[in-house]
XYZ file of C-alpha atoms in Angstrom:
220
model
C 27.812 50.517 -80.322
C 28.230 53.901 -78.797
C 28.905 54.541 -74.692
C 27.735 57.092 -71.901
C 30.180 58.396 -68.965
C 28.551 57.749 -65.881
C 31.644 58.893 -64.043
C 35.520 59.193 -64.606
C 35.664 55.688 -64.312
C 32.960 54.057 -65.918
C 30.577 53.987 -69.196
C 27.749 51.688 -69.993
C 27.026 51.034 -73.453
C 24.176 52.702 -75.390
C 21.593 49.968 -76.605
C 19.394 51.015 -78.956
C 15.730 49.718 -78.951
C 16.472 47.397 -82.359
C 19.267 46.020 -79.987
C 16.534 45.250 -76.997
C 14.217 43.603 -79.790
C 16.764 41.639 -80.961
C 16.842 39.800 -77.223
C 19.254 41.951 -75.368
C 18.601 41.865 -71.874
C 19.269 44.461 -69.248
C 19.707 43.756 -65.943
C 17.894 46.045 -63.068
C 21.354 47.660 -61.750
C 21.908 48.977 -65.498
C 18.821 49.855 -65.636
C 18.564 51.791 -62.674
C 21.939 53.610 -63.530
C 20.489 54.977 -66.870
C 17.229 56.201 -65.584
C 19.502 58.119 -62.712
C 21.851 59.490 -65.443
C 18.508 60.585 -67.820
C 16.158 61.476 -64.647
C 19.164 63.979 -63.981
C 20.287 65.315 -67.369
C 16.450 65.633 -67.983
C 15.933 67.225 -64.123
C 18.893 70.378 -65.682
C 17.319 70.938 -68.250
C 13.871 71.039 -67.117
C 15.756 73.658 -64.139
C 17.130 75.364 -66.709
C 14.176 75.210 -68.707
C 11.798 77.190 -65.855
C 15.084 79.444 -65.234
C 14.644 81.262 -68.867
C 11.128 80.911 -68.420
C 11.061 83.328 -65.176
C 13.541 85.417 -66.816
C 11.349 85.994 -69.637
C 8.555 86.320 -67.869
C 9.954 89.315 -66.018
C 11.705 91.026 -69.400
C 8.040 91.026 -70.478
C 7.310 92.922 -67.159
C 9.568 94.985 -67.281
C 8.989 95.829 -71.080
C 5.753 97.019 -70.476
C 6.471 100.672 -68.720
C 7.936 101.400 -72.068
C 4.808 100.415 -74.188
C 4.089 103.571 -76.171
C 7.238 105.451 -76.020
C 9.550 105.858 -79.049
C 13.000 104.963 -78.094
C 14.544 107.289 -80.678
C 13.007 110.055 -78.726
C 13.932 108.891 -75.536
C 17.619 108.704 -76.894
C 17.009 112.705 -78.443
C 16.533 113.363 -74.455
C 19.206 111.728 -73.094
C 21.071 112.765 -75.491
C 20.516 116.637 -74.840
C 20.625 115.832 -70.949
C 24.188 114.598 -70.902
C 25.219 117.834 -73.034
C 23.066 120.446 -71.347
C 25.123 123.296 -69.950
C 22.981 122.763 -66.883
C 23.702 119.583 -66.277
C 27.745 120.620 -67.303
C 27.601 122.868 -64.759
C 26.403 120.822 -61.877
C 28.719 118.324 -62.693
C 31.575 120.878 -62.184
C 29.926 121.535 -58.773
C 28.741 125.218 -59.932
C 25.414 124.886 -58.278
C 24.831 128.646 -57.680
C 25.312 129.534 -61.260
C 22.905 126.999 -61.761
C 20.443 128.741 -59.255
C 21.581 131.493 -61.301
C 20.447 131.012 -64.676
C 17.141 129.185 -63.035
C 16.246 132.645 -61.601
C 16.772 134.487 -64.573
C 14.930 132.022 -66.844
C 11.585 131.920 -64.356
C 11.884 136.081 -64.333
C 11.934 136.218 -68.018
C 9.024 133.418 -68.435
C 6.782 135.924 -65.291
C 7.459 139.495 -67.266
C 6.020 137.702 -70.044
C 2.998 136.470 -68.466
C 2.675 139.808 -66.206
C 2.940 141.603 -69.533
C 0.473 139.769 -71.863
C -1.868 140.415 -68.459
C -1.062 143.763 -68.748
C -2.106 144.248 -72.034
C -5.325 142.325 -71.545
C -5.902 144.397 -68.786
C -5.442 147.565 -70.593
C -7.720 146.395 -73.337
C -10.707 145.550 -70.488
C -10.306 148.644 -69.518
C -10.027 150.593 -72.398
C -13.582 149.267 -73.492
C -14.745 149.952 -70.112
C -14.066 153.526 -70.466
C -15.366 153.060 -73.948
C -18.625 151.745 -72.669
C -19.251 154.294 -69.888
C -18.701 157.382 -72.281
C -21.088 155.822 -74.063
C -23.671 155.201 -71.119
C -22.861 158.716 -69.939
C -23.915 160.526 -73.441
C -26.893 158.821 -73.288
C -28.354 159.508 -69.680
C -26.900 163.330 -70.446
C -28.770 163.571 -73.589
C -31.789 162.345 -72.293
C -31.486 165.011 -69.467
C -30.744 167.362 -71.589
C -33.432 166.581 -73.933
C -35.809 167.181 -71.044
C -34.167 170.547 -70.159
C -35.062 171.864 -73.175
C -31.800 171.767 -75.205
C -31.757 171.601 -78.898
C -31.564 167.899 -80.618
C -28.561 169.619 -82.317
C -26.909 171.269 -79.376
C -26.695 167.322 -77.832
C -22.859 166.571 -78.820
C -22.024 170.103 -77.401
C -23.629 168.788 -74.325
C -22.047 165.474 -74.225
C -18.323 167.636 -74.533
C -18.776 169.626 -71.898
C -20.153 166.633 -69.852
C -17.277 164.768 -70.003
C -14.515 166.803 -68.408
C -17.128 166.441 -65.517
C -19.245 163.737 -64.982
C -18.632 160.099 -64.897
C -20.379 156.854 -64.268
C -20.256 155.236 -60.604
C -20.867 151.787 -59.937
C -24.029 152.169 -59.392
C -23.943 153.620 -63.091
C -25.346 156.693 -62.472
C -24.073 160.397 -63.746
C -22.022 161.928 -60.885
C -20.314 165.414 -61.019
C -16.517 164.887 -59.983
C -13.791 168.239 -59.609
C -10.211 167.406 -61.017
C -8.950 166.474 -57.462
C -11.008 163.618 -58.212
C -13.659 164.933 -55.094
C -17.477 165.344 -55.662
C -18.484 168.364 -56.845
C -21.793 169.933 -54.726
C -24.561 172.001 -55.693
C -25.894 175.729 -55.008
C -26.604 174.682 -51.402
C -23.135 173.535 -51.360
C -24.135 170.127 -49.633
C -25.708 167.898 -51.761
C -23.863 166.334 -54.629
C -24.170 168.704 -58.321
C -26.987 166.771 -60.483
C -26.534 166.100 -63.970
C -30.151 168.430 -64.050
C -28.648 170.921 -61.851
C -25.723 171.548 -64.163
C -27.706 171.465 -67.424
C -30.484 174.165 -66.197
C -26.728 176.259 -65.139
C -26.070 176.026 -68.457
C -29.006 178.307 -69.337
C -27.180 181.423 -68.179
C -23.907 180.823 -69.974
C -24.809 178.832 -73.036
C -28.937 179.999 -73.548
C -27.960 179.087 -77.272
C -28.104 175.134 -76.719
C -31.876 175.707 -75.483
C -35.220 176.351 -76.777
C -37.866 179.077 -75.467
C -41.343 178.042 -74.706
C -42.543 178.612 -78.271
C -40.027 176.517 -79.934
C -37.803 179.002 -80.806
C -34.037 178.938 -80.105
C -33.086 181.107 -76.972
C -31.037 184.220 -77.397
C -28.821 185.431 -74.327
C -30.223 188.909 -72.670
């Protein structure tokens, strides 16, 4: 027969339930004193029990901000953070070398940006300009064409129209001096028309037209 400590003093024995069928008796006061000694060994570890449970519960919690993330990444980060110069040099209480090398960094990342702008600026306009001289031959020639100048003498016409008429945003031909100021006509008031140029041209370059019979004009 084994015992149980109730207290420094005393121990009951442990009776086993082929010892109660075989007519052992226990009185009420034992009786009582073992279902205080179980109710409280059984109380501790129920206690202890719903203790691990609630910590569980909240490691579960807790685990679940990290669902998704690969810890050998998050190491790789930490990793460079604790040997970043950046973070050396705040350490060492260099903050404006710090604000330093920020600067510099953020400039270097803008000229970058302001020059791949640049360039796609340049390109825009570079078509633009492509595009008008193209717009600009074609409304010449088709004045020109009703002037009278030869199919042939066109491209001549479309030269000499460039050094001195360009497209405004209205995308018609206007004459424009090297200043960058509008050129006028004979009256000297109104602006010089594409026609008005092309029928000057009859004096200086009779060559580019045709005479009323078909015929190529021959200067006087």
């Amino acid at each position: 027969m084994s015992f149980i400590k109730i207290n420094e003093k005393f121990y009951l024995p442990v009776i086993t339930d082929e010892e109660v069928g075989d007519g052992v008796t226990i009185i009420p006061e034992i009786q009582v004193m073992i279902d205080k000694v179980s109710n409280e060994k059984t109380q501790g570890l129920k206690k202890k029990n719903s203790e691990l449970l609630g910590k569980l519960k909240k490691t579960k919690e807790k685990l679940k901000q990290f669902e998704g993330i690969d810890p050998t990444i998050v190491r790789a980060i930490l990793q460079r953070f604790f040997n970043d110069e950046e973070t050396k040099l705040i350490s060492a209480g260099k903050i404006d070398k710090v604000l330093s090398n920020r600067t510099i960094r953020l400039k270097k990342e803008f000229d970058k940006k302001l020059k791949v702008e640049q360039e796609k600026t340049e390109s825009a306009r570079k078509k633009a300009e492509k595009y008008s001289e193209i717009i600009l031959s074609y409304k010449m020639a088709n004045f020109a064409l009703e002037a009278g100048v030869l199919p042939e003498a066109l491209e001549d016409i479309s030269l000499r129209a460039k050094g001195m008429f360009t497209l405004n945003d209205d995308g018609e031909a206007v004459a424009i001096g090297q200043g960058g100021e509008p050129l006028l006509g004979k009256d000297g008031i109104t602006p010089l028309t594409p026609h008005e140029w092309i029928e000057s041209l009859k004096k200086n370059a009779a060559h580019l037209f045709l005479r009323a019979n078909g015929k190529e004009e021959k200067t006087n």
